[in-house]
Amino acid sequence: MNNNHEETLENLYNLILNPATREWERSLLLATKKAIEDGANFEDQLSKLEADLRPLALRNNLTADVTDFYNKITGNAAANTQFDFTKHSTDELAYQDSAIFAGGCFWCMVEPFETLDGIVSVLSGYTGGHIDCPTYDQVSGQYTGHVEAVEIIFDTRIIQYEDLVELYWQLTDPTDEFGQFQDRGNQYRPIIFVRNERQRQIAEKSKQCLVESGKYKHPIVTLIEPASVFWPAENYHQQFYKKNRKRYKRIERSRQQFLAFQRLQGKFRTEVKRFTKKP
């Protein structure tokens, strides 16, 4: 470990004050901070803290900000890359727009959009709830009414809102109102959040086309709701597909296998209907 003494103490102090930090995490951080301030060896104390946090870090069970700190003191630079929030804004209003989609875990909703031409920025966050500044633990505990979602800023000279809606349907299961894939709970509900009447009309028309396509055995339950405040998620969750590639690939593979099977079923149903249609 090679960590800056003053910066690390400041990080410890901020995490101790952070309301999202769990009490058992806070107790470890407090003990480490006190020991360092009392003259204990800096590197020894960080090594001890790392060892105490490691079992839960390996199971991805630390709170997001503590996870960032853990990655920092262990030298995991890729996982601790800071998201540049200054780039996530509609600076060119004449030809930039934004869209918000909820479709299960936001970890798997970023890469498909971010890698498209014309995308300026994709931000993971929380929306649709009833408190300000929600944390990941609060949303996961279903205490706030928020869903995990992504906010996408795009260049309308290159890509249109209709294109994003079309991709959204390909990434989600629109028949599952209780979550998405392996992610269960209200925070994973599929919802299209529309910013204005134009987006609403596009989303409604697209949804109706999907209903009429006959691709799905069960009803389309994806909601279309007015956009509300979008709260950015903690840094750990931003661009997760880059920071934790192996874990992301495992989750994404599971989603893709389900969607491929669902599409195959839909194709079979439409073919059967076509050949059994009465003259």
PDB file of C-alpha atoms in Angstrom:
ATOM      1  CA  MET A   1       0.000   0.000   0.000  1.00  0.00           C
ATOM      2  CA  ASN A   2       1.194   3.478  -0.828  1.00  0.00           C
ATOM      3  CA  ASN A   3      -1.357   5.998   0.390  1.00  0.00           C
ATOM      4  CA  ASN A   4      -1.152   9.683   1.166  1.00  0.00           C
ATOM      5  CA  HIS A   5      -1.397  10.181   4.946  1.00  0.00           C
ATOM      6  CA  GLU A   6      -3.442  13.410   5.007  1.00  0.00           C
ATOM      7  CA  GLU A   7      -5.708  12.428   2.118  1.00  0.00           C
ATOM      8  CA  THR A   8      -6.469   9.068   3.710  1.00  0.00           C
ATOM      9  CA  LEU A   9      -7.352  10.679   7.041  1.00  0.00           C
ATOM     10  CA  GLU A  10      -9.648  13.095   5.231  1.00  0.00           C
ATOM     11  CA  ASN A  11     -11.314  10.178   3.425  1.00  0.00           C
ATOM     12  CA  LEU A  12     -11.772   8.358   6.731  1.00  0.00           C
ATOM     13  CA  TYR A  13     -13.302  11.460   8.299  1.00  0.00           C
ATOM     14  CA  ASN A  14     -15.740  11.945   5.403  1.00  0.00           C
ATOM     15  CA  LEU A  15     -16.808   8.297   5.451  1.00  0.00           C
ATOM     16  CA  ILE A  16     -17.371   8.425   9.211  1.00  0.00           C
ATOM     17  CA  LEU A  17     -19.696  11.405   8.710  1.00  0.00           C
ATOM     18  CA  ASN A  18     -21.370   9.897   5.641  1.00  0.00           C
ATOM     19  CA  PRO A  19     -24.941   8.878   6.599  1.00  0.00           C
ATOM     20  CA  ALA A  20     -24.779   6.030   4.078  1.00  0.00           C
ATOM     21  CA  THR A  21     -21.942   4.335   5.954  1.00  0.00           C
ATOM     22  CA  ARG A  22     -23.145   1.341   7.968  1.00  0.00           C
ATOM     23  CA  GLU A  23     -22.501   1.345  11.691  1.00  0.00           C
ATOM     24  CA  TRP A  24     -20.117  -1.610  11.656  1.00  0.00           C
ATOM     25  CA  GLU A  25     -18.150   0.047   8.822  1.00  0.00           C
ATOM     26  CA  ARG A  26     -18.108   3.296  10.782  1.00  0.00           C
ATOM     27  CA  SER A  27     -16.746   1.530  13.881  1.00  0.00           C
ATOM     28  CA  LEU A  28     -13.811   0.126  11.878  1.00  0.00           C
ATOM     29  CA  LEU A  29     -13.113   3.491  10.258  1.00  0.00           C
ATOM     30  CA  LEU A  30     -13.275   5.289  13.602  1.00  0.00           C
ATOM     31  CA  ALA A  31     -10.878   2.819  15.201  1.00  0.00           C
ATOM     32  CA  THR A  32      -8.417   3.221  12.332  1.00  0.00           C
ATOM     33  CA  LYS A  33      -8.597   7.016  12.368  1.00  0.00           C
ATOM     34  CA  LYS A  34      -8.127   7.162  16.146  1.00  0.00           C
ATOM     35  CA  ALA A  35      -5.175   4.772  16.073  1.00  0.00           C
ATOM     36  CA  ILE A  36      -3.405   6.772  13.355  1.00  0.00           C
ATOM     37  CA  GLU A  37      -4.026  10.057  15.169  1.00  0.00           C
ATOM     38  CA  ASP A  38      -2.687   8.491  18.388  1.00  0.00           C
ATOM     39  CA  GLY A  39       0.604   7.698  16.667  1.00  0.00           C
ATOM     40  CA  ALA A  40       0.153   4.107  15.481  1.00  0.00           C
ATOM     41  CA  ASN A  41       1.981   3.123  12.306  1.00  0.00           C
ATOM     42  CA  PHE A  42       0.010   4.449   9.328  1.00  0.00           C
ATOM     43  CA  GLU A  43       0.626   1.537   6.929  1.00  0.00           C
ATOM     44  CA  ASP A  44       0.014  -1.062   9.641  1.00  0.00           C
ATOM     45  CA  GLN A  45      -3.363   0.442  10.466  1.00  0.00           C
ATOM     46  CA  LEU A  46      -4.407   0.595   6.821  1.00  0.00           C
ATOM     47  CA  SER A  47      -3.344  -3.026   6.378  1.00  0.00           C
ATOM     48  CA  LYS A  48      -5.440  -4.015   9.389  1.00  0.00           C
ATOM     49  CA  LEU A  49      -8.434  -2.063   8.077  1.00  0.00           C
ATOM     50  CA  GLU A  50      -8.061  -3.664   4.661  1.00  0.00           C
ATOM     51  CA  ALA A  51      -7.999  -7.123   6.256  1.00  0.00           C
ATOM     52  CA  ASP A  52     -11.128  -6.344   8.297  1.00  0.00           C
ATOM     53  CA  LEU A  53     -13.003  -5.073   5.237  1.00  0.00           C
ATOM     54  CA  ARG A  54     -11.730  -7.729   2.816  1.00  0.00           C
ATOM     55  CA  PRO A  55     -14.255 -10.545   3.495  1.00  0.00           C
ATOM     56  CA  LEU A  56     -17.206  -8.303   2.708  1.00  0.00           C
ATOM     57  CA  ALA A  57     -15.365  -6.503  -0.090  1.00  0.00           C
ATOM     58  CA  LEU A  58     -14.835  -9.843  -1.843  1.00  0.00           C
ATOM     59  CA  ARG A  59     -18.565 -10.505  -1.568  1.00  0.00           C
ATOM     60  CA  ASN A  60     -19.374  -6.987  -2.817  1.00  0.00           C
ATOM     61  CA  ASN A  61     -21.171  -6.249   0.428  1.00  0.00           C
ATOM     62  CA  LEU A  62     -19.609  -2.932   1.434  1.00  0.00           C
ATOM     63  CA  THR A  63     -21.538   0.299   0.956  1.00  0.00           C
ATOM     64  CA  ALA A  64     -20.652   2.055  -2.275  1.00  0.00           C
ATOM     65  CA  ASP A  65     -18.473   4.838  -0.854  1.00  0.00           C
ATOM     66  CA  VAL A  66     -16.621   2.446   1.439  1.00  0.00           C
ATOM     67  CA  THR A  67     -16.064   0.214  -1.599  1.00  0.00           C
ATOM     68  CA  ASP A  68     -14.476   3.166  -3.393  1.00  0.00           C
ATOM     69  CA  PHE A  69     -12.225   3.749  -0.376  1.00  0.00           C
ATOM     70  CA  TYR A  70     -11.309   0.050  -0.189  1.00  0.00           C
ATOM     71  CA  ASN A  71     -10.354   0.037  -3.883  1.00  0.00           C
ATOM     72  CA  LYS A  72      -8.261   3.119  -3.306  1.00  0.00           C
ATOM     73  CA  ILE A  73      -6.223   1.744  -0.393  1.00  0.00           C
ATOM     74  CA  THR A  74      -5.703  -1.569  -2.200  1.00  0.00           C
ATOM     75  CA  GLY A  75      -4.505   0.119  -5.380  1.00  0.00           C
ATOM     76  CA  ASN A  76      -7.379  -1.040  -7.564  1.00  0.00           C
ATOM     77  CA  ALA A  77      -7.190   2.021  -9.792  1.00  0.00           C
ATOM     78  CA  ALA A  78      -9.550   0.761 -12.500  1.00  0.00           C
ATOM     79  CA  ALA A  79     -12.370   0.102 -10.042  1.00  0.00           C
ATOM     80  CA  ASN A  80     -11.871   3.460  -8.384  1.00  0.00           C
ATOM     81  CA  THR A  81     -11.941   5.625 -11.520  1.00  0.00           C
ATOM     82  CA  GLN A  82     -13.918   8.754 -10.772  1.00  0.00           C
ATOM     83  CA  PHE A  83     -16.870   9.574 -13.010  1.00  0.00           C
ATOM     84  CA  ASP A  84     -16.563  13.020 -14.580  1.00  0.00           C
ATOM     85  CA  PHE A  85     -19.902  14.561 -13.642  1.00  0.00           C
ATOM     86  CA  THR A  86     -18.957  17.824 -15.413  1.00  0.00           C
ATOM     87  CA  LYS A  87     -19.437  16.067 -18.757  1.00  0.00           C
ATOM     88  CA  HIS A  88     -22.943  14.954 -17.890  1.00  0.00           C
ATOM     89  CA  SER A  89     -24.891  18.038 -18.901  1.00  0.00           C
ATOM     90  CA  THR A  90     -26.818  19.295 -21.903  1.00  0.00           C
ATOM     91  CA  ASP A  91     -24.436  22.082 -22.893  1.00  0.00           C
ATOM     92  CA  GLU A  92     -25.597  22.357 -26.505  1.00  0.00           C
ATOM     93  CA  LEU A  93     -29.341  22.772 -26.030  1.00  0.00           C
ATOM     94  CA  ALA A  94     -29.970  23.263 -29.743  1.00  0.00           C
ATOM     95  CA  TYR A  95     -29.078  19.659 -30.537  1.00  0.00           C
ATOM     96  CA  GLN A  96     -28.788  17.780 -27.247  1.00  0.00           C
ATOM     97  CA  ASP A  97     -31.553  16.007 -25.353  1.00  0.00           C
ATOM     98  CA  SER A  98     -31.850  13.553 -22.460  1.00  0.00           C
ATOM     99  CA  ALA A  99     -33.757  10.350 -21.743  1.00  0.00           C
ATOM    100  CA  ILE A 100     -34.339   8.312 -18.578  1.00  0.00           C
ATOM    101  CA  PHE A 101     -34.936   4.563 -18.536  1.00  0.00           C
ATOM    102  CA  ALA A 102     -35.342   2.094 -15.689  1.00  0.00           C
ATOM    103  CA  GLY A 103     -34.806  -1.538 -16.616  1.00  0.00           C
ATOM    104  CA  GLY A 104     -33.463  -3.512 -13.702  1.00  0.00           C
ATOM    105  CA  CYS A 105     -29.944  -3.165 -12.318  1.00  0.00           C
ATOM    106  CA  PHE A 106     -28.380  -0.019 -13.775  1.00  0.00           C
ATOM    107  CA  TRP A 107     -25.018  -1.807 -14.067  1.00  0.00           C
ATOM    108  CA  CYS A 108     -26.283  -3.533 -17.206  1.00  0.00           C
ATOM    109  CA  MET A 109     -28.079  -0.534 -18.680  1.00  0.00           C
ATOM    110  CA  VAL A 110     -25.038   1.658 -19.301  1.00  0.00           C
ATOM    111  CA  GLU A 111     -22.803  -0.071 -21.850  1.00  0.00           C
ATOM    112  CA  PRO A 112     -25.494  -0.742 -24.513  1.00  0.00           C
ATOM    113  CA  PHE A 113     -26.354   2.968 -24.620  1.00  0.00           C
ATOM    114  CA  GLU A 114     -22.917   4.442 -23.940  1.00  0.00           C
ATOM    115  CA  THR A 115     -21.309   2.622 -26.862  1.00  0.00           C
ATOM    116  CA  LEU A 116     -23.786   4.019 -29.416  1.00  0.00           C
ATOM    117  CA  ASP A 117     -22.752   6.829 -31.749  1.00  0.00           C
ATOM    118  CA  GLY A 118     -24.233  10.132 -30.643  1.00  0.00           C
ATOM    119  CA  ILE A 119     -24.265   9.419 -26.918  1.00  0.00           C
ATOM    120  CA  VAL A 120     -22.695  12.199 -24.861  1.00  0.00           C
ATOM    121  CA  SER A 121     -22.954  10.650 -21.390  1.00  0.00           C
ATOM    122  CA  VAL A 122     -24.780   7.911 -19.455  1.00  0.00           C
ATOM    123  CA  LEU A 123     -25.268   8.326 -15.703  1.00  0.00           C
ATOM    124  CA  SER A 124     -26.496   5.670 -13.266  1.00  0.00           C
ATOM    125  CA  GLY A 125     -28.844   6.906 -10.584  1.00  0.00           C
ATOM    126  CA  TYR A 126     -32.154   6.812  -8.769  1.00  0.00           C
ATOM    127  CA  THR A 127     -35.468   8.416  -9.680  1.00  0.00           C
ATOM    128  CA  GLY A 128     -39.207   8.279  -9.050  1.00  0.00           C
ATOM    129  CA  GLY A 129     -39.000   8.258  -5.246  1.00  0.00           C
ATOM    130  CA  HIS A 130     -40.126  10.444  -2.384  1.00  0.00           C
ATOM    131  CA  ILE A 131     -36.933  11.533  -0.550  1.00  0.00           C
ATOM    132  CA  ASP A 132     -33.944  13.641  -1.533  1.00  0.00           C
ATOM    133  CA  CYS A 133     -30.416  12.300  -2.022  1.00  0.00           C
ATOM    134  CA  PRO A 134     -31.193   8.587  -1.684  1.00  0.00           C
ATOM    135  CA  THR A 135     -28.341   6.132  -1.113  1.00  0.00           C
ATOM    136  CA  TYR A 136     -27.889   2.734  -2.692  1.00  0.00           C
ATOM    137  CA  ASP A 137     -28.701   0.985   0.596  1.00  0.00           C
ATOM    138  CA  GLN A 138     -31.921   2.970   0.975  1.00  0.00           C
ATOM    139  CA  VAL A 139     -33.054   2.258  -2.576  1.00  0.00           C
ATOM    140  CA  SER A 140     -32.075  -1.415  -2.316  1.00  0.00           C
ATOM    141  CA  GLY A 141     -34.029  -1.652   0.917  1.00  0.00           C
ATOM    142  CA  GLN A 142     -37.077  -0.238  -0.915  1.00  0.00           C
ATOM    143  CA  TYR A 143     -37.446   2.560   1.642  1.00  0.00           C
ATOM    144  CA  THR A 144     -37.611   5.479  -0.800  1.00  0.00           C
ATOM    145  CA  GLY A 145     -39.815   4.501  -3.750  1.00  0.00           C
ATOM    146  CA  HIS A 146     -36.948   5.075  -6.204  1.00  0.00           C
ATOM    147  CA  VAL A 147     -35.969   2.778  -9.042  1.00  0.00           C
ATOM    148  CA  GLU A 148     -32.483   2.243 -10.420  1.00  0.00           C
ATOM    149  CA  ALA A 149     -32.256   4.014 -13.765  1.00  0.00           C
ATOM    150  CA  VAL A 150     -29.938   5.594 -16.300  1.00  0.00           C
ATOM    151  CA  GLU A 151     -30.029   9.150 -17.591  1.00  0.00           C
ATOM    152  CA  ILE A 152     -28.735   9.468 -21.136  1.00  0.00           C
ATOM    153  CA  ILE A 153     -27.599  12.667 -22.816  1.00  0.00           C
ATOM    154  CA  PHE A 154     -27.507  12.336 -26.591  1.00  0.00           C
ATOM    155  CA  ASP A 155     -26.778  14.359 -29.714  1.00  0.00           C
ATOM    156  CA  THR A 156     -29.946  14.646 -31.780  1.00  0.00           C
ATOM    157  CA  ARG A 157     -27.941  15.269 -34.960  1.00  0.00           C
ATOM    158  CA  ILE A 158     -26.681  11.684 -34.736  1.00  0.00           C
ATOM    159  CA  ILE A 159     -29.267   9.657 -32.831  1.00  0.00           C
ATOM    160  CA  GLN A 160     -32.932  10.156 -32.013  1.00  0.00           C
ATOM    161  CA  TYR A 161     -35.097   9.457 -28.976  1.00  0.00           C
ATOM    162  CA  GLU A 162     -36.980   6.844 -31.006  1.00  0.00           C
ATOM    163  CA  ASP A 163     -33.725   4.904 -31.423  1.00  0.00           C
ATOM    164  CA  LEU A 164     -33.124   4.863 -27.675  1.00  0.00           C
ATOM    165  CA  VAL A 165     -36.651   3.630 -26.961  1.00  0.00           C
ATOM    166  CA  GLU A 166     -36.228   0.856 -29.521  1.00  0.00           C
ATOM    167  CA  LEU A 167     -32.986  -0.268 -27.864  1.00  0.00           C
ATOM    168  CA  TYR A 168     -34.593  -0.078 -24.426  1.00  0.00           C
ATOM    169  CA  TRP A 169     -37.182  -2.711 -25.416  1.00  0.00           C
ATOM    170  CA  GLN A 170     -34.360  -5.000 -26.542  1.00  0.00           C
ATOM    171  CA  LEU A 171     -32.602  -4.737 -23.164  1.00  0.00           C
ATOM    172  CA  THR A 172     -35.544  -5.416 -20.866  1.00  0.00           C
ATOM    173  CA  ASP A 173     -38.345  -7.856 -20.175  1.00  0.00           C
ATOM    174  CA  PRO A 174     -41.466  -5.672 -20.590  1.00  0.00           C
ATOM    175  CA  THR A 175     -43.718  -8.376 -19.104  1.00  0.00           C
ATOM    176  CA  ASP A 176     -42.086  -8.408 -15.649  1.00  0.00           C
ATOM    177  CA  GLU A 177     -43.495  -5.810 -13.247  1.00  0.00           C
ATOM    178  CA  PHE A 178     -41.732  -7.196 -10.165  1.00  0.00           C
ATOM    179  CA  GLY A 179     -38.136  -6.650 -11.298  1.00  0.00           C
ATOM    180  CA  GLN A 180     -35.897  -7.661 -14.160  1.00  0.00           C
ATOM    181  CA  PHE A 181     -34.211 -11.014 -14.673  1.00  0.00           C
ATOM    182  CA  GLN A 182     -32.366 -12.039 -11.484  1.00  0.00           C
ATOM    183  CA  ASP A 183     -33.025  -8.630  -9.879  1.00  0.00           C
ATOM    184  CA  ARG A 184     -36.238  -8.695  -7.867  1.00  0.00           C
ATOM    185  CA  GLY A 185     -38.019  -5.835  -6.129  1.00  0.00           C
ATOM    186  CA  ASN A 186     -39.769  -2.535  -6.801  1.00  0.00           C
ATOM    187  CA  GLN A 187     -36.452  -0.745  -7.322  1.00  0.00           C
ATOM    188  CA  TYR A 188     -35.937  -2.816 -10.495  1.00  0.00           C
ATOM    189  CA  ARG A 189     -39.313  -2.138 -12.176  1.00  0.00           C
ATOM    190  CA  PRO A 190     -39.219  -1.324 -15.915  1.00  0.00           C
ATOM    191  CA  ILE A 191     -40.262   2.290 -16.463  1.00  0.00           C
ATOM    192  CA  ILE A 192     -39.764   4.824 -19.257  1.00  0.00           C
ATOM    193  CA  PHE A 193     -39.604   8.306 -17.728  1.00  0.00           C
ATOM    194  CA  VAL A 194     -40.623  10.949 -20.241  1.00  0.00           C
ATOM    195  CA  ARG A 195     -39.502  14.578 -20.094  1.00  0.00           C
ATOM    196  CA  ASN A 196     -42.207  16.089 -22.292  1.00  0.00           C
ATOM    197  CA  GLU A 197     -45.259  15.335 -24.399  1.00  0.00           C
ATOM    198  CA  ARG A 198     -43.205  14.476 -27.474  1.00  0.00           C
ATOM    199  CA  GLN A 199     -41.293  11.787 -25.586  1.00  0.00           C
ATOM    200  CA  ARG A 200     -44.553  10.485 -24.141  1.00  0.00           C
ATOM    201  CA  GLN A 201     -46.117  10.143 -27.588  1.00  0.00           C
ATOM    202  CA  ILE A 202     -43.064   8.340 -28.951  1.00  0.00           C
ATOM    203  CA  ALA A 203     -42.914   5.975 -25.982  1.00  0.00           C
ATOM    204  CA  GLU A 204     -46.655   5.254 -26.040  1.00  0.00           C
ATOM    205  CA  LYS A 205     -46.653   4.578 -29.777  1.00  0.00           C
ATOM    206  CA  SER A 206     -43.635   2.298 -29.471  1.00  0.00           C
ATOM    207  CA  LYS A 207     -45.215   0.403 -26.578  1.00  0.00           C
ATOM    208  CA  GLN A 208     -48.455  -0.059 -28.514  1.00  0.00           C
ATOM    209  CA  CYS A 209     -46.538  -1.450 -31.489  1.00  0.00           C
ATOM    210  CA  LEU A 210     -44.901  -3.934 -29.145  1.00  0.00           C
ATOM    211  CA  VAL A 211     -48.304  -4.963 -27.756  1.00  0.00           C
ATOM    212  CA  GLU A 212     -49.681  -5.480 -31.263  1.00  0.00           C
ATOM    213  CA  SER A 213     -46.632  -7.429 -32.422  1.00  0.00           C
ATOM    214  CA  GLY A 214     -47.739 -10.517 -30.512  1.00  0.00           C
ATOM    215  CA  LYS A 215     -44.157 -11.258 -29.493  1.00  0.00           C
ATOM    216  CA  TYR A 216     -45.025 -11.715 -25.843  1.00  0.00           C
ATOM    217  CA  LYS A 217     -47.296 -14.257 -24.216  1.00  0.00           C
ATOM    218  CA  HIS A 218     -47.919 -12.045 -21.190  1.00  0.00           C
ATOM    219  CA  PRO A 219     -49.112  -8.388 -21.074  1.00  0.00           C
ATOM    220  CA  ILE A 220     -46.655  -5.517 -21.537  1.00  0.00           C
ATOM    221  CA  VAL A 221     -46.408  -3.932 -18.079  1.00  0.00           C
ATOM    222  CA  THR A 222     -43.624  -1.367 -18.600  1.00  0.00           C
ATOM    223  CA  LEU A 223     -44.860   1.953 -17.250  1.00  0.00           C
ATOM    224  CA  ILE A 224     -44.515   5.354 -18.914  1.00  0.00           C
ATOM    225  CA  GLU A 225     -44.301   8.084 -16.291  1.00  0.00           C
ATOM    226  CA  PRO A 226     -43.297  11.766 -16.089  1.00  0.00           C
ATOM    227  CA  ALA A 227     -39.629  12.279 -15.307  1.00  0.00           C
ATOM    228  CA  SER A 228     -38.805  13.579 -11.841  1.00  0.00           C
ATOM    229  CA  VAL A 229     -35.550  14.445 -10.084  1.00  0.00           C
ATOM    230  CA  PHE A 230     -32.735  12.131 -11.115  1.00  0.00           C
ATOM    231  CA  TRP A 231     -30.250  11.525  -8.297  1.00  0.00           C
ATOM    232  CA  PRO A 232     -26.771  10.300  -9.364  1.00  0.00           C
ATOM    233  CA  ALA A 233     -25.677   7.015  -7.826  1.00  0.00           C
ATOM    234  CA  GLU A 234     -22.417   6.716  -5.916  1.00  0.00           C
ATOM    235  CA  ASN A 235     -19.175   6.687  -7.915  1.00  0.00           C
ATOM    236  CA  TYR A 236     -18.737   2.934  -7.443  1.00  0.00           C
ATOM    237  CA  HIS A 237     -21.815   2.310  -9.618  1.00  0.00           C
ATOM    238  CA  GLN A 238     -20.818   4.612 -12.488  1.00  0.00           C
ATOM    239  CA  GLN A 239     -19.598   2.778 -15.615  1.00  0.00           C
ATOM    240  CA  PHE A 240     -19.573  -0.475 -13.676  1.00  0.00           C
ATOM    241  CA  TYR A 241     -18.979  -2.432 -16.872  1.00  0.00           C
ATOM    242  CA  LYS A 242     -15.513  -0.869 -17.140  1.00  0.00           C
ATOM    243  CA  LYS A 243     -14.552  -1.067 -13.478  1.00  0.00           C
ATOM    244  CA  ASN A 244     -15.637  -4.636 -12.734  1.00  0.00           C
ATOM    245  CA  ARG A 245     -15.501  -6.297 -16.139  1.00  0.00           C
ATOM    246  CA  LYS A 246     -15.616  -9.940 -15.044  1.00  0.00           C
ATOM    247  CA  ARG A 247     -18.558  -9.517 -12.690  1.00  0.00           C
ATOM    248  CA  TYR A 248     -20.409  -7.393 -15.224  1.00  0.00           C
ATOM    249  CA  LYS A 249     -19.909 -10.028 -17.934  1.00  0.00           C
ATOM    250  CA  ARG A 250     -21.408 -12.743 -15.719  1.00  0.00           C
ATOM    251  CA  ILE A 251     -24.506 -10.661 -15.024  1.00  0.00           C
ATOM    252  CA  GLU A 252     -24.845  -9.494 -18.622  1.00  0.00           C
ATOM    253  CA  ARG A 253     -24.493 -13.029 -19.968  1.00  0.00           C
ATOM    254  CA  SER A 254     -27.388 -14.182 -17.804  1.00  0.00           C
ATOM    255  CA  ARG A 255     -29.591 -11.327 -19.054  1.00  0.00           C
ATOM    256  CA  GLN A 256     -28.701 -11.967 -22.680  1.00  0.00           C
ATOM    257  CA  GLN A 257     -29.454 -15.680 -22.434  1.00  0.00           C
ATOM    258  CA  PHE A 258     -32.913 -14.939 -21.040  1.00  0.00           C
ATOM    259  CA  LEU A 259     -33.635 -12.290 -23.661  1.00  0.00           C
ATOM    260  CA  ALA A 260     -32.445 -14.555 -26.500  1.00  0.00           C
ATOM    261  CA  PHE A 261     -34.780 -17.315 -25.310  1.00  0.00           C
ATOM    262  CA  GLN A 262     -37.651 -14.834 -24.950  1.00  0.00           C
ATOM    263  CA  ARG A 263     -37.082 -13.508 -28.470  1.00  0.00           C
ATOM    264  CA  LEU A 264     -37.014 -17.055 -29.829  1.00  0.00           C
ATOM    265  CA  GLN A 265     -40.343 -17.771 -28.144  1.00  0.00           C
ATOM    266  CA  GLY A 266     -41.769 -14.554 -29.587  1.00  0.00           C
ATOM    267  CA  LYS A 267     -40.623 -15.455 -33.097  1.00  0.00           C
ATOM    268  CA  PHE A 268     -42.177 -18.903 -32.758  1.00  0.00           C
ATOM    269  CA  ARG A 269     -45.508 -17.414 -31.590  1.00  0.00           C
ATOM    270  CA  THR A 270     -45.688 -14.927 -34.451  1.00  0.00           C
ATOM    271  CA  GLU A 271     -44.880 -17.660 -36.995  1.00  0.00           C
ATOM    272  CA  VAL A 272     -47.554 -19.930 -35.552  1.00  0.00           C
ATOM    273  CA  LYS A 273     -50.108 -17.119 -35.696  1.00  0.00           C
ATOM    274  CA  ARG A 274     -49.172 -16.362 -39.282  1.00  0.00           C
ATOM    275  CA  PHE A 275     -49.681 -19.939 -40.442  1.00  0.00           C
ATOM    276  CA  THR A 276     -52.822 -20.553 -38.389  1.00  0.00           C
ATOM    277  CA  LYS A 277     -54.518 -17.283 -39.292  1.00  0.00           C
ATOM    278  CA  LYS A 278     -57.931 -17.886 -40.736  1.00  0.00           C
ATOM    279  CA  PRO A 279     -58.543 -16.686 -44.318  1.00  0.00           C
TER     280      PRO A 279
END
